[in-house]
Amino acid sequence: MADLNSTKDRILDEALTLFSEKGYANVYVGEIAARVGIKAPSLYKHFRNKRAIFEGILAEMEKRFLEQAGMLNISGNDATADVARYEVMDEDTLLKLGTDLFLFFLHDDFQRRVRKMLTIEQFQDAELAAVYQDQYVDAPLNYQAMMFGMLSKAGILKADSEEEVSVMAMHFYAPIYLLLTVCDRDPYREIVSLKKLEAHIRQFNKLYGRTMR
Amino acid sequence: MADLNSTKDRILDEALTLFSEKGYANVYVGEIAARVGIKAPSLYKHFRNKRAIFEGILAEMEKRFLEQAGMLNISGNDATADVARYEVMDEDTLLKLGTDLFLFFLHDDFQRRVRKMLTIEQFQDAELAAVYQDQYVDAPLNYQAMMFGMLSKAGILKADSEEEVSVMAMHFYAPIYLLLTVCDRDPYREIVSLKKLEAHIRQFNKLYGRTMR
DNA sequence: GTCTATAAGAAGATAGAC
DNA sequence: GTCTATCTTCTTATAGAC
């Protein structure tokens, strides 16, 4: 899917779009083919069967998720550098952090389609559920907890224990997650959701920020 | 579905179970029939077609949701009575409130299956998305906001404005929602999630409770 | 209301020409 | 690698006996 000029990648791309809108079972191979501009039987020169297309999408997904996690780790492993980076954390920086996370998940085309597809297909198979769990729950919570842990050690946020930090991460991320699912369901709610997101983060900062206590 | 002795209601019940596990398109009428203990053609004496079974479930759903909303309104309309009820609100009462909400959504068999079915089918049709939005986002948030508004007027919780109350409701409910979707995806995470829920509510109380400030 | 038999059609997949 | 023609299977739904 990296190169949308190759037919194989265009198949994956169109299939992902359709799967994310209608679910795997409601998409017919002829539909995918039509969007690519070929006939159904030609698909079988690129993929063994319909299932293989789905698995091709999962493979691409895994590849991109790993790249993404790698990026997080690079910034996350060097605690000293990170503390330095976040030392200047104020309300507007926190707001930007949350909004960026939200908008990346919401607007990145690949992210959006994969998330919707996994939402539909998550109950088919434990592996899909695990991918969803990791990507949209555990990884963001762990990342936020790591960051807030450093911020609280640096005296910027107020937390008395490791557990408080992990709850703090949930308090920061759960509203982002909720608003994300709201916008996936109804894109017209995006503007209202962005306002709610901002109100959430400002109040989060008021509740947890050292300067306010 | 009220009377599970009638074949018609047993069809709705088994269909809901299957739709919530595999999605509408992956369930065959013969499968539903087999669970009820009849053959596929016999189904058509009770429902015009497969779609009518799905719509029968939606009708039952709407009926139960309305009953449920009625119950909330009864307690919600009389503000004086509610303030009196919540005046003794302390951390343990708040904890029970949140846990009850969580466990009702999670364990009530009808709720659980309907929520999973709507999760799978939400992108098929704007009406299904709207039902989901109302039942699992807007209604709980409005209810919590109403309650926290009263509690803050009564001086039990700390909020300076209407908007703060609505953010407070999101801070209370969003983690509940997130943990709910986690448990739907993987029931083995229920025990851990209940612990996280408790930690969340205690910290919420610490952040927003008047007594702590 | 339930059954068996069967029609009708949809959808995945293959064969083989170009 | 793409096409047309076709096969096969699966699934919904109907007909008509009991």
Coordinates of C-alpha atoms (C1' of nucleotides) in Angstrom, one line a residue:
Chain A
M1 CA 0.0 0.0 0.0
A2 CA 3.1 2.1 0.1
D3 CA 3.0 2.4 -3.7
L4 CA -0.5 3.1 -4.9
N5 CA 0.7 2.7 -8.5
S6 CA 0.9 -1.0 -8.1
T7 CA -2.3 -2.9 -8.7
K8 CA -1.7 -5.0 -5.7
D9 CA -1.5 -2.0 -3.4
R10 CA -4.5 -0.4 -5.0
I11 CA -6.5 -3.5 -4.3
L12 CA -5.5 -3.4 -0.6
D13 CA -6.3 0.3 -0.4
E14 CA -9.8 0.0 -2.0
A15 CA -10.5 -3.1 0.0
L16 CA -9.6 -1.3 3.3
T17 CA -11.9 1.5 2.4
L18 CA -14.8 -0.8 1.7
F19 CA -14.2 -3.1 4.7
S20 CA -14.1 -0.1 7.0
E21 CA -17.4 1.1 5.7
K22 CA -19.4 -2.1 5.3
G23 CA -17.5 -4.8 7.0
Y24 CA -15.7 -7.8 5.4
A25 CA -18.8 -9.9 4.8
N26 CA -20.7 -7.2 3.1
V27 CA -18.0 -6.4 0.6
Y28 CA -17.9 -8.5 -2.6
V29 CA -14.7 -9.1 -4.5
G30 CA -16.3 -7.7 -7.7
E31 CA -16.8 -4.4 -5.8
I32 CA -13.2 -4.2 -4.9
A33 CA -12.2 -5.0 -8.5
A34 CA -14.6 -2.4 -9.9
R35 CA -13.0 0.3 -7.8
V36 CA -9.5 -0.7 -8.9
G37 CA -10.8 -0.6 -12.5
I38 CA -10.5 -4.4 -13.3
K39 CA -12.8 -7.4 -13.2
A40 CA -13.1 -9.8 -10.3
P41 CA -11.2 -12.7 -11.8
S42 CA -8.2 -10.5 -12.3
L43 CA -8.0 -10.0 -8.5
Y44 CA -7.0 -13.6 -8.2
K45 CA -3.7 -13.0 -10.0
H46 CA -2.7 -10.8 -7.1
F47 CA -4.3 -12.6 -4.1
R48 CA -5.2 -16.2 -3.6
N49 CA -8.6 -15.4 -2.3
K50 CA -10.7 -12.8 -0.6
R51 CA -9.3 -13.7 2.8
A52 CA -5.8 -13.1 1.6
I53 CA -6.7 -9.5 0.8
F54 CA -7.9 -9.0 4.4
E55 CA -4.7 -10.5 5.6
G56 CA -2.7 -8.3 3.3
I57 CA -4.3 -5.3 5.1
L58 CA -3.5 -6.7 8.5
A59 CA 0.1 -7.2 7.4
E60 CA 0.4 -3.6 6.2
M61 CA -1.3 -2.5 9.5
E62 CA 1.2 -4.4 11.6
K63 CA 4.1 -2.8 9.7
R64 CA 2.8 0.7 10.2
F65 CA 1.9 0.1 13.8
L66 CA 5.4 -1.1 14.5
E67 CA 6.9 2.0 12.8
Q68 CA 4.7 4.1 14.9
A69 CA 5.6 2.4 18.2
G70 CA 9.2 2.7 17.3
M71 CA 8.8 6.4 17.0
L72 CA 7.2 6.6 20.4
N73 CA 10.0 4.5 22.0
I74 CA 12.7 6.6 20.6
S75 CA 11.4 9.6 22.4
G76 CA 10.4 7.5 25.4
N77 CA 13.6 5.6 26.1
D78 CA 15.7 8.5 26.9
A79 CA 14.0 9.8 30.0
T80 CA 16.5 12.6 30.5
A81 CA 15.8 14.1 27.1
D82 CA 12.1 13.7 27.6
V83 CA 12.0 15.4 30.9
A84 CA 13.9 18.3 29.3
R85 CA 11.4 18.4 26.5
Y86 CA 8.4 18.4 28.8
E87 CA 9.9 20.6 31.4
V88 CA 8.3 23.6 29.8
M89 CA 4.9 21.9 29.9
D90 CA 2.1 24.4 30.4
E91 CA -1.6 24.3 29.6
D92 CA -1.2 25.1 25.9
T93 CA 1.5 22.5 25.4
L94 CA -0.7 19.9 27.1
L95 CA -3.6 21.0 24.9
K96 CA -1.5 20.7 21.8
L97 CA -0.4 17.2 22.9
G98 CA -3.9 16.0 23.4
T99 CA -5.3 17.6 20.2
D100 CA -2.4 16.2 18.1
L101 CA -3.1 12.7 19.4
F102 CA -6.8 13.1 18.7
L103 CA -6.4 14.5 15.3
F104 CA -3.7 12.0 14.3
F105 CA -6.0 9.2 15.1
L106 CA -9.1 10.9 13.6
H107 CA -7.8 12.4 10.4
D108 CA -4.9 10.1 9.3
D109 CA -6.7 8.2 6.5
F110 CA -5.0 4.9 7.2
Q111 CA -5.6 5.1 10.9
R112 CA -9.3 6.0 10.5
R113 CA -10.1 3.2 8.1
V114 CA -8.2 0.6 10.1
R115 CA -9.8 1.7 13.3
K116 CA -13.3 1.4 11.8
M117 CA -12.6 -1.9 10.3
L118 CA -11.3 -3.3 13.6
T119 CA -14.3 -1.9 15.3
I120 CA -16.5 -3.9 13.0
E121 CA -14.5 -7.0 13.0
Q122 CA -13.1 -7.1 16.5
F123 CA -15.5 -9.8 17.8
Q124 CA -14.8 -12.2 14.9
D125 CA -11.5 -13.3 16.3
A126 CA -9.4 -12.8 19.5
E127 CA -6.4 -11.7 17.5
L128 CA -8.2 -8.7 16.1
A129 CA -9.6 -7.8 19.5
A130 CA -6.0 -7.9 20.8
V131 CA -4.7 -5.6 18.1
Y132 CA -7.5 -3.2 18.8
Q133 CA -6.8 -3.4 22.5
D134 CA -3.2 -2.7 22.1
Q135 CA -3.4 0.0 19.6
Y136 CA -6.3 2.1 21.0
V137 CA -6.2 1.3 24.7
D138 CA -3.0 -0.1 26.1
A139 CA -0.4 1.7 24.0
P140 CA -1.8 5.2 24.4
L141 CA -2.4 4.6 28.2
N142 CA 1.1 3.3 28.7
Y143 CA 2.6 6.2 26.7
Q144 CA 0.6 8.8 28.7
A145 CA 1.5 7.1 32.0
M146 CA 5.2 7.2 31.1
M147 CA 5.0 10.8 30.2
F148 CA 2.9 11.9 33.2
G149 CA 5.2 9.9 35.4
M150 CA 8.1 12.0 34.2
L151 CA 6.2 15.2 34.5
S152 CA 5.2 14.4 38.0
K153 CA 8.8 13.6 39.0
A154 CA 9.8 16.9 37.4
G155 CA 7.2 18.6 39.7
I156 CA 5.0 19.8 36.8
L157 CA 2.0 17.5 37.5
K158 CA 0.8 16.4 40.9
A159 CA 0.7 12.6 41.6
D160 CA 1.7 10.8 44.8
S161 CA 2.1 7.3 43.5
E162 CA 2.6 5.1 40.5
E163 CA -1.1 4.1 40.6
E164 CA -2.1 7.7 40.6
V165 CA -0.1 8.3 37.5
S166 CA -1.8 5.4 35.7
V167 CA -5.2 6.7 36.7
M168 CA -4.1 10.2 35.6
A169 CA -3.2 8.7 32.2
M170 CA -6.7 7.2 32.0
H171 CA -8.3 10.5 33.0
F172 CA -6.4 12.2 30.2
Y173 CA -6.9 9.6 27.5
A174 CA -10.4 8.1 28.1
P175 CA -12.2 11.3 27.0
I176 CA -10.0 11.4 23.9
Y177 CA -11.0 7.9 23.2
L178 CA -14.7 8.5 23.8
L179 CA -14.7 11.6 21.5
L180 CA -12.9 9.6 18.9
T181 CA -15.5 6.9 18.7
V182 CA -18.2 9.7 18.6
C183 CA -16.6 11.3 15.6
D184 CA -16.1 7.9 13.8
R185 CA -19.9 7.3 14.3
D186 CA -20.8 10.8 13.2
P187 CA -18.2 13.1 11.5
Y188 CA -20.6 16.1 11.9
R189 CA -19.8 16.0 15.6
E190 CA -16.1 16.8 15.0
I191 CA -16.3 20.5 15.8
V192 CA -18.3 20.1 19.0
S193 CA -16.0 17.3 20.0
L194 CA -12.9 19.4 19.5
K195 CA -14.4 22.0 21.8
K196 CA -15.2 19.3 24.4
L197 CA -11.7 18.0 24.0
E198 CA -10.2 21.5 24.7
A199 CA -12.5 22.0 27.8
H200 CA -11.5 18.5 29.0
I201 CA -7.7 19.2 28.7
R202 CA -7.9 22.6 30.3
Q203 CA -9.9 21.2 33.2
F204 CA -7.4 18.2 33.4
N205 CA -4.6 20.7 33.8
K206 CA -6.5 22.6 36.5
L207 CA -7.1 19.4 38.4
Y208 CA -3.6 18.0 38.1
G209 CA -1.3 20.9 37.4
R210 CA 1.1 21.9 40.2
T211 CA 0.7 25.5 39.6
M212 CA -3.0 25.4 40.5
R213 CA -2.5 23.9 43.9
Chain B
M1 CA -38.6 -11.4 23.8
A2 CA -40.5 -10.7 27.0
D3 CA -42.0 -14.2 26.8
L4 CA -39.3 -16.6 25.9
N5 CA -41.8 -19.4 25.6
S6 CA -43.2 -18.0 22.4
T7 CA -41.3 -19.2 19.3
K8 CA -41.3 -15.7 17.9
D9 CA -39.5 -14.3 21.0
R10 CA -37.1 -17.2 21.1
I11 CA -36.1 -16.5 17.5
L12 CA -35.4 -12.8 18.4
D13 CA -33.4 -13.9 21.4
E14 CA -31.2 -16.4 19.5
A15 CA -30.8 -14.0 16.6
L16 CA -29.6 -11.3 18.9
T17 CA -27.1 -13.6 20.4
L18 CA -25.7 -14.6 17.0
F19 CA -25.8 -11.1 15.6
S20 CA -23.9 -9.8 18.6
E21 CA -21.2 -12.4 18.1
K22 CA -20.8 -12.6 14.4
G23 CA -22.7 -9.6 12.9
Y24 CA -25.8 -9.7 10.8
A25 CA -24.2 -10.7 7.5
N26 CA -22.4 -13.7 9.0
V27 CA -25.5 -15.2 10.5
Y28 CA -27.6 -17.5 8.4
V29 CA -31.3 -18.0 9.0
G30 CA -30.7 -21.8 9.3
E31 CA -28.4 -21.1 12.2
I32 CA -31.0 -19.1 14.1
A33 CA -33.6 -21.8 13.3
A34 CA -31.3 -24.6 14.5
R35 CA -30.8 -22.8 17.9
V36 CA -34.5 -22.4 18.3
G37 CA -35.0 -26.1 17.4
I38 CA -36.8 -25.7 14.1
K39 CA -35.9 -25.7 10.4
A40 CA -35.2 -22.6 8.5
P41 CA -38.5 -22.5 6.5
S42 CA -40.5 -22.5 9.7
L43 CA -38.9 -19.1 10.6
Y44 CA -40.9 -17.5 7.7
K45 CA -44.1 -18.3 9.5
H46 CA -43.0 -15.8 12.2
F47 CA -41.0 -13.2 10.2
R48 CA -41.4 -12.1 6.6
N49 CA -37.6 -12.3 6.0
K50 CA -34.2 -12.1 7.7
R51 CA -34.3 -8.3 7.9
A52 CA -37.6 -8.5 9.8
I53 CA -35.9 -10.4 12.5
F54 CA -33.3 -7.7 12.8
E55 CA -36.0 -5.1 12.9
G56 CA -37.8 -7.0 15.6
I57 CA -34.7 -6.8 17.7
L58 CA -34.5 -3.1 17.1
A59 CA -38.1 -2.7 18.2
E60 CA -37.6 -4.6 21.4
M61 CA -34.5 -2.5 22.0
E62 CA -36.3 0.7 21.6
K63 CA -39.0 -0.5 23.9
R64 CA -36.5 -1.4 26.7
F65 CA -34.5 1.8 26.2
L66 CA -37.6 3.9 26.6
E67 CA -38.5 2.1 29.8
Q68 CA -35.0 2.6 31.1
A69 CA -35.0 6.3 30.2
G70 CA -38.4 6.6 31.9
M71 CA -36.9 5.3 35.1
L72 CA -34.0 7.8 35.0
N73 CA -36.5 10.6 34.4
I74 CA -38.7 9.7 37.3
S75 CA -35.8 10.0 39.6
G76 CA -34.3 12.9 37.7
N77 CA -37.3 15.2 37.4
D78 CA -37.8 15.9 41.0
A79 CA -34.6 17.7 41.8
T80 CA -35.5 18.3 45.4
A81 CA -35.9 14.6 46.0
D82 CA -32.6 13.9 44.2
V83 CA -30.6 16.4 46.1
A84 CA -32.0 14.9 49.3
R85 CA -30.9 11.4 48.0
Y86 CA -27.4 12.5 47.0
E87 CA -26.8 14.8 49.9
V88 CA -25.1 12.0 51.8
M89 CA -22.8 11.4 48.8
D90 CA -19.5 10.3 50.0
E91 CA -16.7 8.4 48.2
D92 CA -18.3 5.0 48.8
T93 CA -21.7 6.1 47.5
L94 CA -20.0 7.5 44.4
L95 CA -18.1 4.3 44.0
K96 CA -21.3 2.3 44.1
L97 CA -23.0 4.6 41.6
G98 CA -20.2 4.2 39.1
T99 CA -19.8 0.4 39.7
D100 CA -23.5 -0.1 39.3
L101 CA -23.6 1.8 36.1
F102 CA -20.7 -0.2 34.8
L103 CA -22.0 -3.6 35.9
F104 CA -25.5 -2.9 34.6
F105 CA -24.1 -2.2 31.1
L106 CA -21.6 -5.0 31.3
H107 CA -23.6 -7.9 32.8
D108 CA -27.2 -7.3 31.8
D109 CA -27.5 -9.9 29.1
F110 CA -29.7 -7.8 26.8
Q111 CA -27.6 -4.7 27.2
R112 CA -24.4 -6.6 26.5
R113 CA -25.7 -8.3 23.3
V114 CA -27.3 -5.1 22.0
R115 CA -24.2 -3.1 22.6
K116 CA -22.0 -5.6 20.8
M117 CA -24.5 -5.8 17.9
L118 CA -24.6 -2.0 17.6
T119 CA -20.8 -1.9 17.8
I120 CA -20.6 -4.2 14.8
E121 CA -23.5 -2.6 12.8
Q122 CA -23.1 1.0 13.7
F123 CA -21.5 2.1 10.4
Q124 CA -24.1 0.4 8.2
D125 CA -26.7 3.0 8.8
A126 CA -27.0 6.5 10.4
E127 CA -29.9 5.5 12.5
L128 CA -28.0 2.7 14.2
A129 CA -25.1 5.1 14.8
A130 CA -27.6 7.5 16.4
V131 CA -29.0 4.9 18.7
Y132 CA -25.6 3.9 19.8
Q133 CA -24.6 7.6 20.3
D134 CA -27.7 8.2 22.4
Q135 CA -27.6 5.1 24.5
Y136 CA -23.9 4.9 25.3
V137 CA -22.7 8.5 25.1
D138 CA -25.3 11.2 25.3
A139 CA -27.8 9.7 27.8
P140 CA -25.1 8.7 30.4
L141 CA -23.3 12.0 30.0
N142 CA -26.5 14.0 30.4
Y143 CA -27.6 12.0 33.4
Q144 CA -24.2 12.4 35.1
A145 CA -24.1 16.1 34.3
M146 CA -27.6 16.6 35.8
M147 CA -26.6 14.7 38.9
F148 CA -23.2 16.4 39.3
G149 CA -24.9 19.8 38.7
M150 CA -27.2 19.1 41.7
L151 CA -24.3 17.8 43.8
S152 CA -22.3 20.9 43.1
K153 CA -25.2 23.2 43.9
A154 CA -25.5 21.2 47.2
G155 CA -21.9 22.0 47.9
I156 CA -20.8 18.3 47.7
L157 CA -18.7 18.5 44.5
K158 CA -16.7 21.4 43.3
A159 CA -17.7 23.1 40.0
D160 CA -17.7 26.8 39.2
S161 CA -19.8 26.7 36.0
E162 CA -22.2 24.7 33.9
E163 CA -19.4 23.8 31.5
E164 CA -17.3 22.5 34.3
V165 CA -20.1 20.3 35.3
S166 CA -20.4 18.9 31.8
V167 CA -16.6 18.2 31.7
M168 CA -16.9 16.7 35.1
A169 CA -19.5 14.3 33.8
M170 CA -17.2 13.3 31.0
H171 CA -14.3 12.8 33.4
F172 CA -16.5 10.5 35.4
Y173 CA -18.1 8.6 32.5
A174 CA -15.4 8.3 29.8
P175 CA -13.2 5.9 31.8
I176 CA -16.3 3.8 32.5
Y177 CA -17.0 3.7 28.8
L178 CA -13.5 2.9 27.9
L179 CA -13.3 0.0 30.4
L180 CA -16.7 -1.3 29.1
T181 CA -15.4 -1.6 25.6
V182 CA -12.3 -3.2 26.9
C183 CA -14.3 -5.9 28.7
D184 CA -16.6 -6.4 25.7
R185 CA -13.5 -7.1 23.6
D186 CA -11.9 -9.4 26.3
P187 CA -14.0 -10.6 29.2
Y188 CA -10.9 -11.8 31.0
R189 CA -10.0 -8.2 31.6
E190 CA -13.1 -7.7 33.8
I191 CA -11.4 -8.1 37.2
V192 CA -8.5 -5.8 36.3
S193 CA -11.0 -3.3 34.8
L194 CA -13.0 -3.3 38.0
K195 CA -9.9 -2.4 39.9
K196 CA -9.1 0.4 37.5
L197 CA -12.7 1.6 37.8
E198 CA -12.4 1.8 41.6
A199 CA -9.1 3.6 41.4
H200 CA -10.6 6.0 38.9
I201 CA -13.6 6.8 41.0
R202 CA -11.6 7.3 44.2
Q203 CA -9.3 9.7 42.4
F204 CA -12.2 11.4 40.8
N205 CA -13.6 12.0 44.2
K206 CA -10.3 13.3 45.5
L207 CA -10.1 15.7 42.6
Y208 CA -13.7 17.0 42.6
G209 CA -14.8 16.4 46.2
R210 CA -15.4 19.5 48.3
T211 CA -14.1 17.8 51.5
M212 CA -10.6 17.4 49.9
R213 CA -10.1 21.0 49.2
Chain C
dG1 C1' -46.7 -24.2 12.7
dT2 C1' -43.5 -27.5 11.3
dC3 C1' -41.7 -30.2 7.9
dT4 C1' -39.2 -31.8 3.0
dA5 C1' -38.2 -30.5 -1.4
dT6 C1' -36.7 -27.1 -4.3
dA7 C1' -36.5 -22.8 -6.7
dA8 C1' -33.8 -18.5 -7.4
dG9 C1' -30.1 -15.9 -7.0
dA10 C1' -25.7 -14.3 -5.2
dA11 C1' -20.9 -14.6 -4.6
dG12 C1' -16.4 -16.8 -4.6
dA13 C1' -13.4 -18.9 -7.4
dT14 C1' -11.4 -21.3 -11.8
dA15 C1' -10.4 -22.2 -17.0
dG16 C1' -8.5 -20.8 -20.7
dA17 C1' -8.1 -17.2 -24.6
dC18 C1' -5.6 -13.0 -25.5
Chain D
dG1 C1' -2.3 -9.4 -16.1
dT2 C1' -6.7 -8.8 -17.9
dC3 C1' -10.6 -10.6 -19.9
dT4 C1' -15.2 -13.7 -20.8
dA5 C1' -17.5 -17.7 -19.7
dT6 C1' -18.6 -20.9 -16.4
dC7 C1' -18.6 -23.8 -12.2
dT8 C1' -19.7 -24.6 -7.5
dT9 C1' -21.4 -23.6 -3.3
dC10 C1' -23.9 -21.3 -0.2
dT11 C1' -28.1 -18.8 1.3
dT12 C1' -32.5 -16.9 1.2
dA13 C1' -36.9 -17.8 0.4
dT14 C1' -41.2 -20.3 -1.4
dA15 C1' -44.4 -24.4 -2.4
dG16 C1' -47.1 -27.5 -0.6
dA17 C1' -47.9 -31.8 2.4
dC18 C1' -49.0 -32.9 7.2

